[in-house]
């Protein structure tokens, strides 16, 4: 969710998608999260958390990289939907596995401290990083592809 304000600017302003297409970009990939939520226990049971954690932790970051090279045109919506679906799928596989690992490793007398510290840090860092990235100068963001590609009837 940290990338949603930036994604909104990128999708609507730079790629020229309409509001309903942006709604699809936000809504349809949630199915990936729901699917991963149903599969996470089975995958951890089959492959083990020592395999699932590193692989999903790495792959969930990789889905963001191709967003900088999304083509403008008829395939724009499909590419963004695929990338966001994959991002939410792998994130939903990673987060519950990591949370349960954190609870398993933490001594019983320290669980409430760890959970409280984790929640407080997340709530503090999330708005700061989102606000900081939204205030980046425009010159730091790669030039949009929309100037060099025809409008394709939008």
CSV table of C-alpha atoms in Angstrom, one decimal:
chain,number,residue,atom,x,y,z
A,1,UNK,CA,0.0,0.0,0.0
A,2,UNK,CA,3.0,2.3,0.4
A,3,UNK,CA,3.3,2.7,-3.4
A,4,UNK,CA,-0.4,3.6,-4.0
A,5,UNK,CA,0.0,7.4,-4.1
A,6,UNK,CA,2.9,7.1,-6.4
A,7,UNK,CA,1.1,4.5,-8.5
A,8,UNK,CA,-1.9,6.7,-8.8
A,9,UNK,CA,0.2,9.5,-10.3
A,10,UNK,CA,2.0,7.2,-12.6
A,11,UNK,CA,-1.1,5.4,-13.9
A,12,UNK,CA,-3.4,8.3,-14.3
A,13,UNK,CA,-1.0,11.2,-15.2
A,14,UNK,CA,1.9,9.5,-16.9
A,15,UNK,CA,0.3,6.5,-18.6
A,16,UNK,CA,-3.0,8.2,-19.2
A,17,UNK,CA,-5.3,5.5,-17.9
A,18,UNK,CA,-8.9,6.5,-16.9
A,19,UNK,CA,-10.3,6.5,-13.4
A,20,UNK,CA,-12.1,3.2,-13.9
A,21,UNK,CA,-8.9,1.6,-15.2
A,22,UNK,CA,-7.1,2.8,-12.1
A,23,UNK,CA,-9.9,1.2,-10.0
A,24,UNK,CA,-9.2,-2.1,-11.8
A,25,UNK,CA,-5.5,-1.6,-11.0
A,26,UNK,CA,-6.3,-1.3,-7.3
A,27,UNK,CA,-9.1,-3.9,-7.1
A,28,UNK,CA,-8.3,-6.9,-9.4
A,29,UNK,CA,-4.8,-7.6,-7.9
A,30,UNK,CA,-6.4,-8.1,-4.5
A,31,UNK,CA,-7.5,-11.5,-5.9
A,32,UNK,CA,-3.8,-12.4,-5.9
A,33,UNK,CA,-3.6,-11.6,-2.2
A,34,UNK,CA,-6.7,-13.7,-1.5
A,35,UNK,CA,-5.4,-16.6,-3.5
A,36,UNK,CA,-2.0,-16.4,-1.7
A,37,UNK,CA,-3.7,-16.3,1.7
A,38,UNK,CA,-5.4,-19.6,0.9
A,39,UNK,CA,-2.2,-21.2,-0.4
A,40,UNK,CA,0.4,-19.9,2.1
A,41,UNK,CA,-0.2,-22.5,4.8
A,42,UNK,CA,0.0,-25.3,2.2
A,43,UNK,CA,3.2,-23.9,0.6
A,44,UNK,CA,4.9,-23.6,4.0
A,45,UNK,CA,3.9,-27.1,5.0
A,46,UNK,CA,5.2,-28.5,1.7
A,47,UNK,CA,8.4,-26.5,1.1
A,48,UNK,CA,9.2,-25.3,4.6
A,49,UNK,CA,9.5,-21.8,5.9
A,50,UNK,CA,13.2,-21.8,5.3
A,51,UNK,CA,12.6,-21.9,1.5
A,52,UNK,CA,9.4,-19.9,1.4
A,53,UNK,CA,10.7,-16.8,3.3
A,54,UNK,CA,13.8,-16.0,1.3
A,55,UNK,CA,12.2,-16.7,-2.1
A,56,UNK,CA,9.0,-14.8,-1.5
A,57,UNK,CA,10.9,-12.0,0.2
A,58,UNK,CA,13.1,-11.5,-2.8
A,59,UNK,CA,10.4,-12.0,-5.5
A,60,UNK,CA,8.0,-9.5,-3.8
A,61,UNK,CA,10.5,-6.7,-4.4
A,62,UNK,CA,11.2,-7.8,-8.0
A,63,UNK,CA,7.6,-7.1,-9.1
A,64,UNK,CA,8.1,-3.3,-8.6
A,65,UNK,CA,11.1,-3.0,-11.0
A,66,UNK,CA,9.3,-3.5,-14.3
A,67,UNK,CA,6.8,-0.8,-13.4
A,68,UNK,CA,9.3,1.8,-14.5
A,69,UNK,CA,9.2,0.3,-18.1
A,70,UNK,CA,5.5,-0.2,-18.6
A,71,UNK,CA,4.6,0.5,-22.2
A,72,UNK,CA,2.0,3.1,-23.1
A,73,UNK,CA,-0.7,1.6,-25.3
A,74,UNK,CA,-3.1,-1.2,-25.4
A,75,UNK,CA,-1.1,-3.5,-23.2
A,76,UNK,CA,-0.6,-0.9,-20.4
A,77,UNK,CA,-3.5,-2.1,-18.3
A,78,UNK,CA,-2.7,-5.8,-18.6
A,79,UNK,CA,1.0,-5.3,-17.7
A,80,UNK,CA,0.1,-3.2,-14.6
A,81,UNK,CA,-2.5,-5.7,-13.5
A,82,UNK,CA,-0.1,-8.6,-13.9
A,83,UNK,CA,2.7,-6.8,-12.0
A,84,UNK,CA,0.4,-5.7,-9.1
A,85,UNK,CA,-1.2,-9.2,-9.0
A,86,UNK,CA,2.2,-10.8,-8.6
A,87,UNK,CA,3.3,-8.2,-6.0
A,88,UNK,CA,0.2,-8.8,-3.8
A,89,UNK,CA,0.5,-12.6,-4.3
A,90,UNK,CA,4.1,-12.8,-3.1
A,91,UNK,CA,3.6,-10.3,-0.4
A,92,UNK,CA,0.7,-12.2,1.0
A,93,UNK,CA,2.8,-15.3,1.0
A,94,UNK,CA,5.7,-13.6,2.7
A,95,UNK,CA,3.9,-11.5,5.5
A,96,UNK,CA,2.1,-14.3,7.3
A,97,UNK,CA,5.0,-16.6,7.1
A,98,UNK,CA,7.3,-13.9,8.5
A,99,UNK,CA,4.9,-13.0,11.3
A,100,UNK,CA,4.6,-16.6,12.4
A,101,UNK,CA,8.3,-17.0,12.3
A,102,UNK,CA,8.8,-13.9,14.4
A,103,UNK,CA,6.4,-15.3,16.9
A,104,UNK,CA,8.0,-18.7,16.9
A,105,UNK,CA,11.5,-17.3,17.4
A,106,UNK,CA,10.6,-14.8,20.1
A,107,UNK,CA,10.6,-16.0,23.7
A,108,UNK,CA,7.1,-16.2,25.3
A,109,UNK,CA,7.7,-13.4,27.8
A,110,UNK,CA,8.7,-10.9,25.1
A,111,UNK,CA,6.0,-11.5,22.5
A,112,UNK,CA,3.8,-8.5,23.5
A,113,UNK,CA,6.9,-6.2,23.4
A,114,UNK,CA,7.9,-7.4,19.9
A,115,UNK,CA,4.4,-7.1,18.5
A,116,UNK,CA,3.9,-3.6,20.0
A,117,UNK,CA,7.3,-2.5,18.8
A,118,UNK,CA,6.7,-3.9,15.3
A,119,UNK,CA,3.3,-2.2,15.0
A,120,UNK,CA,4.5,1.1,16.3
A,121,UNK,CA,7.5,1.1,14.0
A,122,UNK,CA,5.4,0.2,11.0
A,123,UNK,CA,2.9,2.9,11.7
A,124,UNK,CA,5.7,5.5,12.1
A,125,UNK,CA,7.8,4.5,9.1
A,126,UNK,CA,5.1,4.0,6.6
A,127,UNK,CA,3.7,7.6,6.4
A,128,UNK,CA,7.3,9.0,6.5
A,129,UNK,CA,8.5,7.0,3.6
A,130,UNK,CA,5.3,7.5,1.6
A,131,UNK,CA,5.4,11.3,2.2
A,132,UNK,CA,9.1,11.4,1.4
A,133,UNK,CA,8.8,9.6,-1.9
A,134,UNK,CA,5.8,11.7,-2.9
A,135,UNK,CA,7.8,14.9,-2.4
A,136,UNK,CA,10.7,13.8,-4.6
A,137,UNK,CA,11.6,16.4,-7.2
A,138,UNK,CA,10.1,15.5,-10.6
A,139,UNK,CA,13.7,15.4,-12.1
A,140,UNK,CA,14.4,12.2,-10.0
A,141,UNK,CA,11.6,10.3,-11.5
A,142,UNK,CA,12.3,8.7,-14.9
A,143,UNK,CA,10.7,10.5,-17.9
A,144,UNK,CA,7.3,9.0,-18.8
A,145,UNK,CA,7.0,7.1,-22.0
A,146,UNK,CA,3.9,8.9,-23.0
A,147,UNK,CA,5.5,11.8,-24.9
A,148,UNK,CA,7.1,9.5,-27.5
A,149,UNK,CA,4.2,7.0,-28.0
A,150,UNK,CA,0.9,7.8,-29.8
A,151,UNK,CA,-2.3,8.1,-27.7
A,152,UNK,CA,-3.9,4.9,-29.0
A,153,UNK,CA,-7.3,6.3,-29.0
A,154,UNK,CA,-7.7,7.3,-25.3
